[in-house]
mmCIF file of C-alpha atoms in Angstrom:
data_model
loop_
_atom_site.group_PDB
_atom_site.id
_atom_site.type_symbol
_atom_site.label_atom_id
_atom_site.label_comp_id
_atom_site.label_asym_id
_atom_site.label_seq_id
_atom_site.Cartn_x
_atom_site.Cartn_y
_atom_site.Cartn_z
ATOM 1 C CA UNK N 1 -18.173 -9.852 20.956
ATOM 2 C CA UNK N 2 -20.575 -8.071 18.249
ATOM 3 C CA UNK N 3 -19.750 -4.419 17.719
ATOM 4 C CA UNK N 4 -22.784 -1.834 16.765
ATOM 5 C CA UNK N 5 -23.794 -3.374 13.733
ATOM 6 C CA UNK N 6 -24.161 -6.695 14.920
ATOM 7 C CA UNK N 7 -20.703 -7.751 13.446
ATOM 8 C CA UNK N 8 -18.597 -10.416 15.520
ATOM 9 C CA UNK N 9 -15.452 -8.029 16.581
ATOM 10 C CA UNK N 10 -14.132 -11.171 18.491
ATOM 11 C CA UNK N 11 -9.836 -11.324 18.001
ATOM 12 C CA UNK N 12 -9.581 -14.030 15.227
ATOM 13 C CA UNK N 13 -8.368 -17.578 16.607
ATOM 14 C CA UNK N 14 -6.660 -17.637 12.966
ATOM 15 C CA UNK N 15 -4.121 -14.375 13.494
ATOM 16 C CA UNK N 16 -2.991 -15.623 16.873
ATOM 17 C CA UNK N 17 0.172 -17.505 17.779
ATOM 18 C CA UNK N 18 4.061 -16.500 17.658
ATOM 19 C CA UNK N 19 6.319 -16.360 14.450
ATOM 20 C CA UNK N 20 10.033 -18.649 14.511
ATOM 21 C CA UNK N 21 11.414 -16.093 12.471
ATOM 22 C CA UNK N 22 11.978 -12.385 13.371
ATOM 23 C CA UNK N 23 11.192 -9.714 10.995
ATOM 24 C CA UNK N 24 11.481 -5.316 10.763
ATOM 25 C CA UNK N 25 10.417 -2.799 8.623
ATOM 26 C CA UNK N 26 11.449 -0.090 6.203
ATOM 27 C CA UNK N 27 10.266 2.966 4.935
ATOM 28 C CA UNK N 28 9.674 4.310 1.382
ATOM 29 C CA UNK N 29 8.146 8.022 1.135
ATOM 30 C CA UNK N 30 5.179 9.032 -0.958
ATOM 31 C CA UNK N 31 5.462 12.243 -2.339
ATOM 32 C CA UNK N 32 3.016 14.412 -3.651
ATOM 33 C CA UNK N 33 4.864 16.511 -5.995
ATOM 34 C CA UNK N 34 2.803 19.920 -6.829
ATOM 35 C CA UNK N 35 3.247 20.689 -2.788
ATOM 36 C CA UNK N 36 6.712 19.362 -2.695
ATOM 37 C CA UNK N 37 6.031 17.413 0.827
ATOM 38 C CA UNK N 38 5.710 13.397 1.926
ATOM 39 C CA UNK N 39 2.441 12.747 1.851
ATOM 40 C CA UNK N 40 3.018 9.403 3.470
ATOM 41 C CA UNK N 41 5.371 6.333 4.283
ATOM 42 C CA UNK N 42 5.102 2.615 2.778
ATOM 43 C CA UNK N 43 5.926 0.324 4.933
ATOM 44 C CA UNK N 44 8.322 -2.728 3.395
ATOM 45 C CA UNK N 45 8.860 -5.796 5.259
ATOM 46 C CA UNK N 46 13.232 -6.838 5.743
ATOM 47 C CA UNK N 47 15.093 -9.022 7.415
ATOM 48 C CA UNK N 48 15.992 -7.744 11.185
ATOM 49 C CA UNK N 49 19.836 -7.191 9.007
ATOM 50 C CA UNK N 50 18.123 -5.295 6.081
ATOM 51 C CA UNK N 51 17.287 -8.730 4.333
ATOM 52 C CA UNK N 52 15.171 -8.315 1.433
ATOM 53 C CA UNK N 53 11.835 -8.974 1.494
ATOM 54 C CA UNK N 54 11.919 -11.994 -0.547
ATOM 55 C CA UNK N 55 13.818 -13.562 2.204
ATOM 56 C CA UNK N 56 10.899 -13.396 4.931
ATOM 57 C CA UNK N 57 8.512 -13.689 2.701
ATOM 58 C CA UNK N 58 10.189 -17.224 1.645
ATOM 59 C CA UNK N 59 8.947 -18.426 5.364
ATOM 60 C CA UNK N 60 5.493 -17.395 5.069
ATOM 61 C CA UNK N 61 3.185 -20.129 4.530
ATOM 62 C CA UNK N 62 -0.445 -21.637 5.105
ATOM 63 C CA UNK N 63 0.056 -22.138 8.762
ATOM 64 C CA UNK N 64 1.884 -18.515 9.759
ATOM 65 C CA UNK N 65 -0.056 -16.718 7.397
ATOM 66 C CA UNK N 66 -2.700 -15.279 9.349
ATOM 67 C CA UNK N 67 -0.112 -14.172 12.142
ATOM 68 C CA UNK N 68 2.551 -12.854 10.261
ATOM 69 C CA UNK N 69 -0.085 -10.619 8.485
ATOM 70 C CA UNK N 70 -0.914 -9.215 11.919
ATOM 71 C CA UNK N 71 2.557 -9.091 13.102
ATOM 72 C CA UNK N 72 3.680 -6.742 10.045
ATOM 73 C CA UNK N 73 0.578 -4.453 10.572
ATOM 74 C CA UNK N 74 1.065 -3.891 14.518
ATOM 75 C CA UNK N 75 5.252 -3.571 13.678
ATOM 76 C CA UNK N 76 4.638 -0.977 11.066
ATOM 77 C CA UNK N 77 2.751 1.166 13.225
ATOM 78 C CA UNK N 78 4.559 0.823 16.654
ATOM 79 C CA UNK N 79 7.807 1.579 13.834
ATOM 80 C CA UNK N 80 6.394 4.420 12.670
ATOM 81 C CA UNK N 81 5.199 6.249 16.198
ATOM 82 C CA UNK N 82 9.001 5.426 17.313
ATOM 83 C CA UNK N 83 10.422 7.353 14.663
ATOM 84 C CA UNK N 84 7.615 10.083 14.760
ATOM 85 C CA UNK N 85 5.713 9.510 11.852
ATOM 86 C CA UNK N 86 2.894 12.426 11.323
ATOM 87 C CA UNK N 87 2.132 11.452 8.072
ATOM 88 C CA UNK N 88 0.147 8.090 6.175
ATOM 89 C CA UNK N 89 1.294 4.826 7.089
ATOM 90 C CA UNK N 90 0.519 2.198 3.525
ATOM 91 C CA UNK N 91 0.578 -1.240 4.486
ATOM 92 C CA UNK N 92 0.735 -4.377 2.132
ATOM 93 C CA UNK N 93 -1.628 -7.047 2.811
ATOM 94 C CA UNK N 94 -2.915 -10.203 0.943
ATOM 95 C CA UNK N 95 -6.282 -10.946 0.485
ATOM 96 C CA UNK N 96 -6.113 -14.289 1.286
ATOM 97 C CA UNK N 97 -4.900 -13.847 4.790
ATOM 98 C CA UNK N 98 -7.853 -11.827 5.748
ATOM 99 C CA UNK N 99 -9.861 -15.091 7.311
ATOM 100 C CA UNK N 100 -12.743 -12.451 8.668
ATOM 101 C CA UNK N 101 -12.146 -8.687 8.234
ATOM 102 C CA UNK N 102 -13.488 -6.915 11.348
ATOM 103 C CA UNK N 103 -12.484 -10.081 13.429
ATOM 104 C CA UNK N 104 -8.426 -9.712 11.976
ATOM 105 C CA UNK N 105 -8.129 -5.860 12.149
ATOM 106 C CA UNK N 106 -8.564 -6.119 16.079
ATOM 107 C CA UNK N 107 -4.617 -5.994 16.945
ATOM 108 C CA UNK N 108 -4.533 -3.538 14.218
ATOM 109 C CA UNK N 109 -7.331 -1.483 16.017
ATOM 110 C CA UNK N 110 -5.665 -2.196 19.022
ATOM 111 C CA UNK N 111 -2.174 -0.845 18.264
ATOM 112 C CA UNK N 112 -3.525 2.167 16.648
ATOM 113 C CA UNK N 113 -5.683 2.882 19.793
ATOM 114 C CA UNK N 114 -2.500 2.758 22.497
ATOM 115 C CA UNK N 115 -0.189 4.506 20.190
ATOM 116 C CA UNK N 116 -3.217 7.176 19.080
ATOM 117 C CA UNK N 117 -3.080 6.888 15.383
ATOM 118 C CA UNK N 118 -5.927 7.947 13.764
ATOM 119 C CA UNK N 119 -7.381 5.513 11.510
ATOM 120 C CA UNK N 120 -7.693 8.215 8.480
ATOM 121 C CA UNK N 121 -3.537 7.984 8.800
ATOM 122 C CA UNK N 122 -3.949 4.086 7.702
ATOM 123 C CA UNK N 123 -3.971 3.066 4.038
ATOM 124 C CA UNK N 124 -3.622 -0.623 3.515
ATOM 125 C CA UNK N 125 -2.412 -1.435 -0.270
ATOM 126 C CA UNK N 126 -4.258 -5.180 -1.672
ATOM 127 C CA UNK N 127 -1.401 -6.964 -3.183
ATOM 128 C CA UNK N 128 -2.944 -9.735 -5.587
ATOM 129 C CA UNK N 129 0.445 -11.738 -6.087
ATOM 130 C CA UNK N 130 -1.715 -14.273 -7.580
ATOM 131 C CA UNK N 131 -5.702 -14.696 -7.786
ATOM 132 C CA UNK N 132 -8.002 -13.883 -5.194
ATOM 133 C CA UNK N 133 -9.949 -17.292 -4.241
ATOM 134 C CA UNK N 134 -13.122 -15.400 -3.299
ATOM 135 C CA UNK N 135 -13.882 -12.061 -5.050
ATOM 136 C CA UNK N 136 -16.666 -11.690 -2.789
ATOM 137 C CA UNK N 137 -14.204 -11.853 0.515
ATOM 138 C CA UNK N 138 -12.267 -9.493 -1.332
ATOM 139 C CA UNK N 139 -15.157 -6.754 -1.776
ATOM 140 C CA UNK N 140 -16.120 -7.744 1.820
ATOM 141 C CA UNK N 141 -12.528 -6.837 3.231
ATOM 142 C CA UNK N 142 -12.151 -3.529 1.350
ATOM 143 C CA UNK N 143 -15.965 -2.193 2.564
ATOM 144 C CA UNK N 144 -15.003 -3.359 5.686
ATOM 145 C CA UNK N 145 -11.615 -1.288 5.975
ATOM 146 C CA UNK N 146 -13.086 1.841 4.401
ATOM 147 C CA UNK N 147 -16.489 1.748 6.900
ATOM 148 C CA UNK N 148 -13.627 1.654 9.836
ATOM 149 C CA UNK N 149 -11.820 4.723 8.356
ATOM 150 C CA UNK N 150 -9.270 3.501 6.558
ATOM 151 C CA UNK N 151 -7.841 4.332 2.803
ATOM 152 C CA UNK N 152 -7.714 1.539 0.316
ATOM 153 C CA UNK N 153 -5.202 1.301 -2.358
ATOM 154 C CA UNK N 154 -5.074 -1.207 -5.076
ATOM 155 C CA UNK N 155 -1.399 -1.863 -5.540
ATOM 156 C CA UNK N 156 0.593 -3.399 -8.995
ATOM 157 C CA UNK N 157 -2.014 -1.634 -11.290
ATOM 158 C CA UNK N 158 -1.499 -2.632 -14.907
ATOM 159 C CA UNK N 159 0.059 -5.833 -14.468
ATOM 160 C CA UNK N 160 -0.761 -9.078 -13.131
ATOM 161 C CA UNK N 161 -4.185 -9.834 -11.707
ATOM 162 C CA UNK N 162 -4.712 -6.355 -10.931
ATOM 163 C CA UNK N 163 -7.353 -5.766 -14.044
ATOM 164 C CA UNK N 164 -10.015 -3.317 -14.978
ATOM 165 C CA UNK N 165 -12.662 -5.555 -13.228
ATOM 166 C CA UNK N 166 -11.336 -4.892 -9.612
ATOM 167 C CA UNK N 167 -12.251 -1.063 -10.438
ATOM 168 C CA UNK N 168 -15.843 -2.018 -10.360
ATOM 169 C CA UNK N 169 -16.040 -5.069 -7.612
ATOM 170 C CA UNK N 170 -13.672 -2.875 -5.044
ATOM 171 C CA UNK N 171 -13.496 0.822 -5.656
ATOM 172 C CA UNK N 172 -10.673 1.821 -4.328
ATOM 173 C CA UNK N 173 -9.720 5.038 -2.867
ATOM 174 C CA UNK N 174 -6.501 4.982 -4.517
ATOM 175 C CA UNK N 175 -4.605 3.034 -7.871
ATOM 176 C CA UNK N 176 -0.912 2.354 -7.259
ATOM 177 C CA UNK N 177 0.347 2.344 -11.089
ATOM 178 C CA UNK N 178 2.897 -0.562 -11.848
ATOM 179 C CA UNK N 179 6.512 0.403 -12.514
ATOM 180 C CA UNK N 180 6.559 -1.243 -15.733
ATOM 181 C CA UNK N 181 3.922 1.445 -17.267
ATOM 182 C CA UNK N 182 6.152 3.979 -15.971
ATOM 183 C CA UNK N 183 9.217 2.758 -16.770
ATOM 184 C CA UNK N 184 11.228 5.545 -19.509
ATOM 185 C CA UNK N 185 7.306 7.131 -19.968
ATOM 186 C CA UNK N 186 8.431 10.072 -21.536
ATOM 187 C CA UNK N 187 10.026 8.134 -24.825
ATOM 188 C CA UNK N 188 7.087 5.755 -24.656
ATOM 189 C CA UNK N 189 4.533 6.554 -26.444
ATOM 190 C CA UNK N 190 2.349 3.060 -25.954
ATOM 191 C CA UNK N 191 3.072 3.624 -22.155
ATOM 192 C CA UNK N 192 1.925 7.157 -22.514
ATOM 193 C CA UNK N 193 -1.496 6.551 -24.175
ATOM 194 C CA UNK N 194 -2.202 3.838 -21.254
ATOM 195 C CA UNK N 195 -1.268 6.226 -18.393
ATOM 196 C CA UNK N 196 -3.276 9.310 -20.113
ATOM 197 C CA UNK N 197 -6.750 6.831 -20.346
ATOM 198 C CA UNK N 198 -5.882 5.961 -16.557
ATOM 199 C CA UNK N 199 -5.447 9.313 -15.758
ATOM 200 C CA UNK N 200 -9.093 10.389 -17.429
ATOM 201 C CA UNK N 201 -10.700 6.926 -16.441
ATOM 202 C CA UNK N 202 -9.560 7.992 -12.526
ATOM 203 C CA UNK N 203 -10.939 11.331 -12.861
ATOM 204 C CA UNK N 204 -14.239 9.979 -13.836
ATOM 205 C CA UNK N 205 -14.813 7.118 -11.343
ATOM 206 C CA UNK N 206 -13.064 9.782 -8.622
ATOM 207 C CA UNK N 207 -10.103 7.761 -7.677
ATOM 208 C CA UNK N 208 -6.383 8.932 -6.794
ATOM 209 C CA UNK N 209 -3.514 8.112 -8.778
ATOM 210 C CA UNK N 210 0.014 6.590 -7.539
ATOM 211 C CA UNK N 211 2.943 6.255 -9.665
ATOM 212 C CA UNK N 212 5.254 3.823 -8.014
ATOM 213 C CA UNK N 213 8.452 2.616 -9.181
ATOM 214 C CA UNK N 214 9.742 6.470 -10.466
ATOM 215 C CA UNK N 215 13.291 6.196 -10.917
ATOM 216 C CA UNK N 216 14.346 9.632 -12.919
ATOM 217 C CA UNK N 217 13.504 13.222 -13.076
ATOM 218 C CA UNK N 218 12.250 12.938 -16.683
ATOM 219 C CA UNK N 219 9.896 10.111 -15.467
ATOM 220 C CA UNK N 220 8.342 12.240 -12.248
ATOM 221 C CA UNK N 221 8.302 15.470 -14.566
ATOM 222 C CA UNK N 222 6.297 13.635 -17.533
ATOM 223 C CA UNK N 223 4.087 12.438 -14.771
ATOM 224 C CA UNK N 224 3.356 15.819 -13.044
ATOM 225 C CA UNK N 225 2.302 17.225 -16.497
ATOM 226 C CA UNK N 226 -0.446 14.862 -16.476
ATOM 227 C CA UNK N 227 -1.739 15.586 -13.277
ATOM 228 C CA UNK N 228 -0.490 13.005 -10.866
ATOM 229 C CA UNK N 229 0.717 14.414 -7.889
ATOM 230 C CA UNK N 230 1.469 10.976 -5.843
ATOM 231 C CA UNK N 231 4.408 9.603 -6.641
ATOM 232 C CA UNK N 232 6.980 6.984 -5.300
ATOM 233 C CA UNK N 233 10.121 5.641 -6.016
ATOM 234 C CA UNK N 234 14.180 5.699 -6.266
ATOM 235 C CA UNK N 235 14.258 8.988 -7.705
ATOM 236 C CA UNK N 236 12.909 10.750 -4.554
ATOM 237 C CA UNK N 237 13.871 8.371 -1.739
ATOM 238 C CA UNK N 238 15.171 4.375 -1.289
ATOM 239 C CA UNK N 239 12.956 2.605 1.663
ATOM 240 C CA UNK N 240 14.805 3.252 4.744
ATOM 241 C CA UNK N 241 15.956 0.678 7.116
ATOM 242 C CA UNK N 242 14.191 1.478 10.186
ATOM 243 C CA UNK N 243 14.052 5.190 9.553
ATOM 244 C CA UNK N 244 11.844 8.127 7.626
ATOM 245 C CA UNK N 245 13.971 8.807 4.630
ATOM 246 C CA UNK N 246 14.429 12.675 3.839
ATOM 247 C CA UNK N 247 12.985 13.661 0.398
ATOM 248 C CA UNK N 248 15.737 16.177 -0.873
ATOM 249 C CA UNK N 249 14.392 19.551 -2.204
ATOM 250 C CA UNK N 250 15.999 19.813 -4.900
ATOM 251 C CA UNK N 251 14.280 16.822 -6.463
ATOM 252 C CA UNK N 252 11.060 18.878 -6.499
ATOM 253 C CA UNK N 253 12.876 21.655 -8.032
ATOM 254 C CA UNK N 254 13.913 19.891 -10.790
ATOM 255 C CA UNK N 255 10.278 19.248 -11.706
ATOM 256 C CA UNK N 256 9.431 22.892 -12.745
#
């Protein structure tokens, strides 16, 4: 099947197939702080018991790949509209287990379309645990999810192979910051030169900022003074088993 543009829309052979292990989801708010409101939910993968993440992702490998990176998406949503999710759903995928983008979005598109989520609500985080083969796939993946709708997040800024490069080759619509340029920010003055060019170097290429990984009211506060509204982390919420953690109140308040 070729959709409008002559691109093969076809369910890809790759993502098909049942996994041996079982697998559920939790949920981590995203806050933007000057409103004091969720502005949306990561999804985490666990174990059906609350098993870390580490634990599933130990029985991932070449030849379950392609399904379990399906399986999480379609789970994540169906998750989400149980619990009744109005807000964002960010999803973790890896590059590599995109075989042919518009082809392995279909049970994505799919799930979305029965449970009526609009694909504006979808922001799928690239996770670049170690190189990307193909830079070009890459680029092709990302164009591909933002021509269908979607919001693109490049995840692990700072650290790892998430470089200055990927600004140019992807352009994302969003830069998750790494935790361990957040990490005690305000007594960090290396840390705080770094965050301050990101903050300016964002403005200019007109991409959102993420803090992930806040863990203290000194750490969220520092980062509201510079401007970044979107932040995430054990300060404001833990990922909740199966369930849309409540952001207290008075953890905004704290920030004024």
């Amino acid at each position: 099947m070729m959709d409008r543009d002559g691109a093969e829309t076809a369910p890809c052979l790759r993502c098909g197939g049942t996994l041996d292990f079982e697998f559920t989801m939790a949920f981590q708010p995203i806050v933007d702080v000057f409103t004091g409101t969720v502005h949306a939910y990561e999804a985490l993968v666990r174990g059906p018991g609350g098993e870390s993440a580490a634990s599933i992702l130990d029985r991932v490998d070449d030849h379950n790949v392609y399904t379990f990176d399906q399986a999480c998406r379609v789970r994540a949503l169906e998750l989400a509209h149980a619990l009744g999710c109005d807000r964002t759903i960010s999803i973790n995928f890896l590059p590599n287990a995109v075989y042919a983008p518009r082809a392995c979005i279909q049970a994505t598109l799919a799930a979305a379309e029965r449970l009526q989520w609009p694909s504006s609500q979808l922001m799928f985080e690239v996770i670049e645990t170690e190189a990307v083969r193909d830079r070009r796939h890459l680029q092709n993946i990302v164009e591909s999810y933002r021509a269908m709708g979607f919001v693109v997040a490049l995840d692990d800024f700072g650290t790892g192979h998430a470089n200055l490069d990927l600004l140019i080759d992807l352009r994302p619509d969003l830069i998750k910051i790494d935790r361990e340029l957040i990490r005690d920010i305000p007594s960090a003055p290396r840390r705080q030169r770094l965050v301050d060019a990101l903050v300016t170097l964002a403005t200019a290429l007109d991409i959102r900022l993420l803090a992930e990984g806040v863990e203290t009211a000194a750490e969220a506060a520092w980062l509201r003074r510079r401007g970044i509204a979107l932040q995430q982390g054990y300060y404001f919420a833990r990922p909740g088993l199966e369930q849309l953690p409540v952001v207290d109140a008075d953890r905004f308040a704290a920030l004024n």
